[in-house]
Coordinates of N, CA and C in Angstrom, one line a residue:
M767 N -3.9 6.7 -18.2 CA -3.0 7.1 -17.8 C -2.5 7.9 -19.2
K768 N -2.1 9.3 -19.1 CA -2.1 10.4 -19.8 C -0.6 10.7 -20.7
Y769 N 0.3 10.7 -19.4 CA 1.6 11.2 -19.7 C 2.7 10.1 -19.6
C770 N 3.8 10.1 -20.1 CA 4.7 9.1 -20.0 C 5.4 9.4 -18.5
S771 N 5.8 8.2 -18.0 CA 6.5 8.4 -16.7 C 8.0 8.6 -17.1
D772 N 8.6 8.4 -18.6 CA 9.8 8.7 -18.9 C 10.3 9.8 -19.8
C773 N 9.5 10.5 -20.0 CA 9.7 11.9 -21.1 C 8.7 12.9 -20.2
G774 N 7.4 12.9 -20.0 CA 6.2 13.5 -20.0 C 5.2 13.9 -20.9
A775 N 6.0 13.7 -22.1 CA 4.9 13.6 -23.2 C 3.4 13.0 -23.0
N776 N 2.6 13.0 -24.1 CA 1.5 12.4 -24.0 C 1.2 11.1 -24.6
V777 N 0.3 9.9 -23.9 CA 0.7 8.7 -24.5 C -0.6 8.5 -25.3
T778 N -0.9 7.5 -26.1 CA -1.7 7.0 -26.9 C -2.3 5.6 -26.4
L779 N -3.1 4.9 -26.4 CA -3.5 3.8 -26.3 C -3.8 3.0 -27.7
R780 N -2.7 2.1 -27.8 CA -2.8 1.2 -29.0 C -1.9 0.2 -28.7
I781 N -1.7 -1.1 -30.1 CA -1.4 -2.0 -30.1 C 0.3 -1.9 -30.5
P782 N 1.0 -1.8 -29.8 CA 2.1 -1.9 -30.3 C 3.1 -2.9 -31.3
P783 N 3.6 -2.7 -32.4 CA 4.0 -4.2 -33.0 C 4.7 -5.1 -32.5
G784 N 3.9 -6.2 -32.6 CA 4.6 -7.5 -32.3 C 3.7 -7.8 -31.1
D785 N 2.8 -7.1 -30.4 CA 1.7 -7.2 -29.3 C 0.4 -7.3 -29.7
T786 N -0.6 -7.7 -28.9 CA -1.5 -8.2 -29.3 C -2.5 -7.7 -28.6
L787 N -2.2 -7.1 -27.4 CA -3.0 -5.9 -26.4 C -2.5 -4.6 -26.6
P788 N -4.2 -3.8 -26.6 CA -3.8 -2.3 -26.3 C -2.8 -2.0 -25.6
R789 N -1.6 -1.0 -25.3 CA -0.6 -0.3 -24.4 C -0.8 0.9 -24.3
H790 N -0.5 1.5 -23.5 CA -0.5 3.2 -23.0 C 1.6 3.2 -24.0
V791 N 1.2 4.3 -25.3 CA 2.9 3.8 -26.1 C 2.8 5.9 -26.0
C792 N 4.2 5.9 -25.7 CA 4.3 7.0 -25.5 C 4.6 7.7 -27.0
V793 N 3.9 9.4 -27.7 CA 4.1 9.3 -28.9 C 5.2 10.2 -29.1
S794 N 6.0 10.5 -28.1 CA 7.4 11.2 -28.4 C 8.5 10.3 -28.0
C795 N 8.6 9.5 -27.3 CA 9.8 8.7 -26.9 C 9.7 7.2 -27.5
G796 N 8.1 6.9 -27.6 CA 8.2 5.5 -27.9 C 7.8 4.4 -26.9
T797 N 8.1 4.9 -25.8 CA 8.2 3.5 -24.7 C 6.7 3.3 -24.2
I798 N 6.5 2.0 -24.1 CA 5.5 1.2 -23.9 C 5.3 1.3 -22.6
H799 N 4.4 1.2 -21.8 CA 3.9 1.5 -20.4 C 2.9 0.2 -20.3
Y800 N 3.4 -1.1 -19.5 CA 2.9 -2.3 -19.2 C 2.3 -2.0 -18.6
Q801 N 1.0 -2.6 -18.0 CA 0.1 -2.5 -16.7 C -0.5 -4.1 -16.3
N802 N 0.6 -4.4 -15.3 CA 0.0 -6.2 -15.3 C -0.4 -6.5 -13.6
P803 N -0.8 -7.3 -13.2 CA -1.5 -7.5 -12.2 C -0.5 -7.6 -10.9
K804 N -1.2 -6.5 -10.1 CA -0.5 -6.9 -8.5 C -0.7 -8.3 -7.9
I805 N 0.6 -8.5 -7.5 CA 1.1 -9.6 -6.5 C 0.2 -9.6 -4.8
V806 N -0.7 -10.2 -4.3 CA -0.7 -9.8 -3.0 C -0.2 -11.2 -2.4
V807 N 0.7 -11.0 -1.1 CA 1.1 -12.1 -0.7 C 0.7 -12.3 0.9
G808 N 0.4 -13.5 1.4 CA 0.5 -13.8 2.6 C 0.7 -15.2 3.1
A809 N 0.4 -15.3 4.6 CA 0.4 -16.4 5.3 C -0.3 -17.2 6.0
I810 N -0.5 -18.4 6.1 CA -1.4 -18.8 7.8 C -0.5 -18.7 8.7
P811 N -0.4 -18.6 9.5 CA 0.6 -18.6 10.7 C 0.0 -19.3 11.6
E812 N 0.5 -20.6 11.7 CA -0.1 -21.7 12.7 C 0.7 -21.7 13.7
W813 N 0.1 -22.0 15.2 CA 0.5 -22.6 16.3 C -0.5 -23.7 16.9
G814 N 0.4 -25.1 16.6 CA -0.5 -25.6 17.0 C -1.9 -26.2 16.0
E815 N -2.8 -26.1 16.8 CA -4.0 -26.1 16.2 C -4.7 -25.1 15.9
R816 N -4.3 -24.0 16.0 CA -4.9 -22.3 15.7 C -3.9 -21.6 14.8
I817 N -4.9 -20.8 14.0 CA -4.0 -19.8 13.4 C -4.3 -18.5 13.2
L818 N -3.5 -17.7 13.2 CA -3.5 -16.5 13.3 C -4.2 -15.7 12.1
L819 N -5.0 -14.5 12.5 CA -6.0 -13.8 11.9 C -5.9 -12.3 12.5
C820 N -6.1 -11.3 11.6 CA -6.2 -9.9 11.8 C -7.2 -9.2 11.8
R821 N -7.7 -8.9 12.1 CA -9.0 -7.8 12.2 C -8.8 -6.2 11.6
R822 N -9.1 -6.4 10.7 CA -8.5 -5.0 9.4 C -8.6 -3.7 9.8
A823 N -7.7 -2.7 9.8 CA -8.1 -1.3 10.5 C -8.0 -0.3 9.2
I824 N -8.1 -1.1 8.2 CA -8.0 0.0 7.1 C -9.3 -0.5 6.3
E825 N -9.3 0.4 4.9 CA -10.2 -0.3 3.8 C -9.4 -1.0 2.5
P826 N -9.8 -1.4 1.9 CA -11.4 -1.9 1.9 C -11.4 -3.0 3.2
R827 N -12.7 -3.2 3.6 CA -13.1 -4.4 4.3 C -12.8 -3.8 6.0
H828 N -12.6 -2.8 6.6 CA -12.2 -2.0 7.9 C -13.5 -3.1 8.6
G829 N -12.6 -3.7 9.9 CA -13.3 -4.4 10.8 C -13.2 -5.6 10.4
F830 N -13.1 -6.1 9.3 CA -13.2 -7.8 9.0 C -12.0 -8.4 8.7
W831 N -12.1 -9.7 9.3 CA -10.9 -10.6 9.8 C -9.9 -11.4 8.4
T832 N -8.7 -11.1 8.5 CA -8.0 -11.7 7.0 C -7.0 -12.5 7.8
L833 N -6.2 -13.1 6.9 CA -4.9 -13.3 6.8 C -3.9 -12.6 6.8
P834 N -3.1 -12.4 7.4 CA -2.1 -11.3 7.2 C -1.3 -11.7 6.0
A835 N -1.4 -10.3 5.1 CA -1.0 -10.2 3.7 C -1.3 -8.9 3.0
G836 N -0.6 -8.9 2.0 CA -0.5 -7.3 1.5 C 0.0 -7.7 0.3
F837 N 0.6 -6.3 -0.6 CA 1.1 -6.1 -1.6 C 2.5 -6.3 -1.8
M838 N 3.2 -7.4 -2.7 CA 4.6 -7.6 -2.7 C 5.2 -6.5 -3.0
E839 N 6.3 -6.4 -2.4 CA 7.2 -4.8 -2.7 C 8.4 -5.4 -4.2
N840 N 8.6 -4.5 -4.7 CA 10.1 -4.6 -5.8 C 11.3 -5.5 -4.9
A841 N 11.9 -6.1 -5.5 CA 13.2 -6.6 -4.8 C 12.9 -7.5 -3.7
E842 N 11.9 -8.3 -3.4 CA 11.5 -9.3 -2.5 C 11.0 -10.6 -2.9
S843 N 11.5 -11.7 -2.7 CA 10.8 -13.0 -3.1 C 9.2 -12.7 -2.4
T844 N 8.4 -13.7 -3.0 CA 7.3 -13.9 -2.3 C 7.0 -14.4 -1.2
A845 N 8.0 -15.2 -0.6 CA 8.2 -15.7 0.9 C 8.5 -14.9 1.7
E846 N 9.5 -13.6 1.4 CA 10.2 -12.6 1.7 C 8.7 -11.7 2.1
A847 N 7.8 -11.1 1.5 CA 6.6 -10.9 1.3 C 5.9 -11.1 2.2
A848 N 5.6 -12.8 2.5 CA 4.8 -13.1 3.5 C 5.3 -13.0 4.6
A849 N 6.7 -13.0 5.1 CA 7.3 -12.7 6.0 C 6.9 -11.3 6.6
R850 N 7.5 -10.9 5.6 CA 7.0 -8.9 6.0 C 5.5 -8.7 6.2
E851 N 4.8 -9.1 5.6 CA 3.5 -8.6 5.4 C 2.8 -8.8 7.2
T852 N 3.8 -10.3 7.6 CA 3.0 -10.8 8.9 C 3.5 -10.2 10.3
L853 N 4.7 -9.6 9.6 CA 5.6 -9.0 10.9 C 4.8 -7.3 11.2
E854 N 4.5 -6.9 9.5 CA 3.9 -5.7 9.6 C 2.2 -5.4 10.1
E855 N 1.7 -6.5 10.0 CA 0.1 -6.4 10.5 C -0.3 -7.3 11.6
A856 N 0.8 -8.1 11.9 CA 0.3 -8.8 13.3 C 2.0 -9.1 14.2
C857 N 2.7 -8.2 13.7 CA 4.2 -8.2 14.8 C 4.4 -9.8 14.8
A858 N 4.1 -10.3 14.1 CA 4.8 -11.6 14.4 C 5.6 -12.1 13.5
R859 N 6.3 -13.2 14.1 CA 7.7 -13.5 13.0 C 7.2 -15.1 13.1
I860 N 7.2 -15.4 11.9 CA 7.2 -16.7 11.0 C 8.5 -17.2 10.7
E861 N 8.3 -18.6 10.2 CA 8.9 -19.5 9.1 C 7.8 -20.0 8.2
V862 N 8.3 -19.2 6.9 CA 7.3 -19.5 6.0 C 8.0 -20.8 5.4
G863 N 6.8 -21.4 5.5 CA 6.8 -23.0 4.8 C 6.3 -22.9 3.0
A864 N 5.3 -24.3 3.3 CA 5.1 -24.8 1.5 C 3.9 -23.5 1.2
L865 N 3.9 -23.1 -0.5 CA 3.2 -22.7 -0.8 C 2.0 -23.3 -0.6
F866 N 0.8 -22.5 -0.5 CA -0.3 -23.3 -0.2 C -1.7 -23.0 -1.2
T867 N -2.1 -21.6 -1.3 CA -2.8 -21.1 -2.4 C -2.4 -20.4 -3.4
L868 N -2.6 -20.4 -4.7 CA -2.0 -19.5 -5.8 C -4.0 -19.5 -6.3
I869 N -4.3 -18.0 -6.2 CA -5.8 -17.7 -6.6 C -5.5 -16.4 -7.6
S870 N -5.9 -16.6 -8.8 CA -6.1 -15.7 -9.5 C -7.5 -15.0 -9.5
V871 N -7.4 -13.3 -9.5 CA -8.6 -12.7 -9.5 C -8.6 -11.3 -10.6
P872 N -8.7 -12.0 -11.6 CA -8.7 -11.0 -12.5 C -9.7 -10.2 -13.0
H873 N -10.6 -10.1 -12.2 CA -11.5 -8.6 -12.4 C -11.1 -7.5 -11.5
I874 N -10.1 -7.9 -10.6 CA -9.4 -6.7 -10.0 C -8.0 -6.7 -10.1
N875 N -7.2 -7.5 -11.4 CA -6.0 -7.5 -12.0 C -5.1 -7.9 -10.6
Q876 N -5.3 -8.8 -9.9 CA -4.7 -9.5 -8.8 C -4.2 -10.9 -8.8
V877 N -3.2 -11.2 -8.4 CA -3.2 -12.5 -7.9 C -2.6 -12.6 -6.3
H878 N -3.1 -13.8 -5.8 CA -2.8 -13.8 -4.5 C -2.3 -15.1 -4.4
I879 N -1.2 -15.3 -3.2 CA -0.3 -15.9 -3.0 C -0.3 -16.7 -1.6
V880 N -1.1 -17.6 -1.2 CA -0.6 -17.7 0.2 C 0.1 -18.7 0.7
Y881 N 1.2 -18.8 1.5 CA 1.8 -19.8 2.2 C 1.6 -20.4 3.8
R882 N 1.4 -21.5 3.9 CA 1.3 -22.0 5.1 C 3.2 -21.5 5.8
A883 N 2.7 -21.1 7.1 CA 4.0 -20.4 7.8 C 4.0 -21.1 9.7
R884 N 4.8 -21.3 10.2 CA 4.9 -21.7 11.6 C 5.3 -20.1 12.1
L885 N 4.3 -19.8 13.4 CA 4.6 -19.0 14.0 C 5.7 -19.4 14.9
L886 N 6.9 -18.3 15.2 CA 8.1 -18.6 15.9 C 7.9 -18.5 17.2
D887 N 7.1 -18.0 17.8 CA 6.7 -17.6 19.4 C 5.1 -16.8 19.6
L888 N 4.7 -16.5 20.3 CA 3.6 -16.1 20.9 C 3.4 -14.5 20.9
D889 N 4.9 -13.8 20.6 CA 4.5 -12.5 20.8 C 4.2 -11.6 19.8
F890 N 2.8 -11.4 19.8 CA 2.6 -10.6 18.5 C 1.2 -9.7 18.9
G891 N 1.0 -9.5 17.9 CA 0.0 -7.8 18.3 C -0.3 -7.0 17.4
P892 N -1.3 -6.5 17.3 CA -1.7 -5.6 16.0 C -0.5 -4.3 15.1
G893 N -0.4 -4.7 14.3 CA 0.4 -3.7 13.8 C -0.9 -2.4 13.3
E894 N -0.3 -1.5 12.6 CA -1.0 -0.2 11.9 C -1.9 -0.5 11.3
E895 N -1.9 -1.7 10.7 CA -3.1 -2.0 9.4 C -4.2 -3.1 10.3
S896 N -3.8 -3.4 11.8 CA -4.8 -4.1 12.3 C -5.5 -3.4 13.5
L897 N -6.7 -4.0 13.8 CA -7.2 -3.7 14.9 C -6.7 -4.3 16.1
E898 N -7.1 -5.7 15.8 CA -6.4 -6.4 16.9 C -5.9 -8.0 15.8
V899 N -5.1 -8.8 16.7 CA -5.1 -10.1 16.1 C -5.1 -11.2 16.8
A900 N -5.4 -12.4 16.7 CA -5.9 -13.4 17.9 C -5.7 -14.7 17.1
L901 N -5.5 -15.8 17.9 CA -5.4 -16.8 17.0 C -6.6 -17.9 17.4
F902 N -7.0 -18.6 16.1 CA -8.3 -19.1 16.6 C -8.1 -20.8 16.0
E903 N -8.7 -21.4 16.5 CA -9.5 -23.0 16.3 C -10.4 -22.8 15.1
E904 N -10.2 -24.0 14.4 CA -11.3 -23.8 13.6 C -12.7 -23.5 13.4
Q905 N -13.2 -24.1 14.8 CA -14.5 -24.0 15.3 C -15.1 -22.6 15.5
D906 N -13.7 -21.8 16.0 CA -14.1 -20.2 16.5 C -13.9 -19.5 15.2
I907 N -13.3 -19.5 14.0 CA -13.2 -18.7 12.5 C -14.4 -18.0 12.6
P908 N -14.1 -16.6 12.7 CA -15.5 -15.6 12.1 C -15.8 -15.6 10.5
W909 N -16.5 -16.8 10.1 CA -16.7 -16.8 8.9 C -17.3 -16.2 8.2
D910 N -18.5 -15.4 8.9 CA -19.2 -14.0 8.6 C -18.7 -12.8 8.4
D911 N -17.5 -12.5 8.8 CA -16.9 -11.7 9.1 C -15.2 -12.0 8.4
I912 N -15.3 -12.9 7.4 CA -14.0 -13.1 6.6 C -13.7 -12.0 5.9
A913 N -13.1 -11.5 5.3 CA -12.7 -9.5 4.5 C -12.6 -10.1 3.4
F914 N -12.7 -10.9 2.5 CA -12.3 -11.5 1.4 C -12.4 -12.8 0.9
R915 N -12.7 -13.0 -0.8 CA -13.2 -14.3 -0.9 C -12.2 -15.3 -1.0
T916 N -11.0 -14.7 -1.5 CA -9.9 -15.5 -1.5 C -9.1 -15.8 -0.3
I917 N -9.3 -15.4 0.9 CA -9.3 -15.8 2.3 C -9.9 -16.6 2.8
A918 N -11.5 -16.6 2.5 CA -12.7 -18.0 2.9 C -12.2 -18.9 2.1
L919 N -11.6 -18.9 0.8 CA -11.3 -19.9 -0.1 C -10.2 -20.9 0.7
T920 N -9.0 -20.0 1.1 CA -7.9 -20.5 1.3 C -8.3 -21.1 2.8
L921 N -8.7 -20.4 3.7 CA -9.2 -21.1 4.9 C -10.2 -22.3 4.8
R922 N -10.9 -22.6 3.4 CA -11.3 -23.8 3.6 C -10.8 -24.8 3.4
H923 N -10.1 -24.8 2.0 CA -8.8 -25.6 1.8 C -7.9 -26.1 2.9
Y924 N -7.7 -25.0 3.7 CA -6.6 -25.7 5.1 C -7.2 -26.4 5.8
F925 N -8.2 -26.0 6.3 CA -9.0 -27.1 7.3 C -9.3 -28.4 6.6
E926 N -9.7 -28.4 5.3 CA -10.0 -29.6 4.5 C -8.6 -30.3 4.4
D927 N -7.4 -30.1 4.4 CA -6.7 -30.4 4.3 C -6.2 -31.2 5.6
R928 N -6.3 -30.5 6.3 CA -5.6 -30.7 7.8 C -6.8 -31.9 8.5
R929 N -8.1 -32.1 7.9 CA -8.7 -33.0 8.1 C -8.4 -34.4 7.5
R930 N -7.8 -33.9 6.1 CA -7.3 -35.4 5.5 C -6.1 -35.8 6.1
G931 N -5.3 -35.1 6.8 CA -3.7 -35.2 6.8 C -2.7 -34.9 6.2
S932 N -3.1 -34.2 5.2 CA -2.2 -34.0 4.0 C -2.5 -32.6 3.4
F933 N -1.3 -31.5 3.3 CA -1.5 -30.5 2.8 C -1.0 -30.4 1.0
G934 N -2.0 -29.6 0.6 CA -1.4 -29.6 -1.2 C -1.3 -28.7 -1.6
T935 N -1.3 -27.9 -2.8 CA -1.0 -26.6 -3.3 C -2.2 -26.4 -4.1
H936 N -3.3 -25.6 -3.7 CA -4.5 -25.4 -4.6 C -4.6 -24.2 -5.3
N937 N -5.1 -24.1 -6.7 CA -4.6 -23.4 -7.7 C -6.5 -22.6 -8.4
A938 N -6.6 -21.4 -7.8 CA -7.9 -21.4 -8.2 C -8.2 -19.5 -9.0
S939 N -9.0 -19.5 -9.5 CA -9.6 -18.3 -10.0 C -10.8 -18.1 -9.6
I940 N -11.2 -16.7 -9.2 CA -12.2 -16.0 -8.4 C -13.1 -15.3 -9.2
P941 N -14.2 -15.7 -9.6 CA -14.8 -14.6 -10.6 C -15.2 -13.4 -10.2
A942 N -15.8 -12.3 -11.1 CA -16.2 -11.5 -10.4 C -17.6 -11.5 -9.7
P943 N -17.9 -10.8 -8.5 CA -19.2 -11.1 -8.0 C -20.2 -10.5 -8.9
P944 N -21.4 -11.0 -8.9 CA -22.8 -10.7 -9.4 C -23.0 -9.4 -9.4
A945 N -23.1 -8.6 -10.4 CA -23.7 -7.2 -10.3 C -24.9 -7.1 -10.0
V946 N -24.9 -6.0 -8.8 CA -26.2 -5.6 -7.9 C -26.8 -4.5 -9.1
T947 N -28.4 -5.1 -9.2 CA -29.3 -4.2 -9.4 C -29.8 -3.4 -8.4
I948 N -30.1 -2.7 -8.9 CA -30.6 -1.6 -7.8 C -32.2 -1.1 -8.8
P949 N -33.5 -1.4 -8.0 CA -34.7 -0.9 -8.7 C -35.2 0.1 -8.7

């Protein structure tokens, strides 16, 4: 960040009085510009023994499968975000259920929240961000083509809980992937 969004003056990176972390602070008006994690919200849309997955039509991970999920918007609840993202990505209407996973992804400044949800009908199809959408039984999940580690972890918890006959809420943190060294 170089300029203040309030007055247009330069900002400097410093620890404001009463704070413990460096922040971008306007040299003119004193506005402190906080940068906070982004919240990604999604759903596990269920229809009987199957769940709905979307094949991504956008980067990152174009062509890989995921649950319908995306960035939360201002002025909406997390449950509203889950329903909106499911409608946008899979053209599917859901009844949002219980919170299922809360996964911190600190190396990319994100928090991923996924709810269990019930598909209201079978009238669904790919939205603009999806190449295709499909219902999958557990044995048919394309595990090698799941887009994100948070989604794979969520799906593993989901099927473990379903086998156990009791769904809980899962809290986790995903570490940064190992650095790749090129010889």
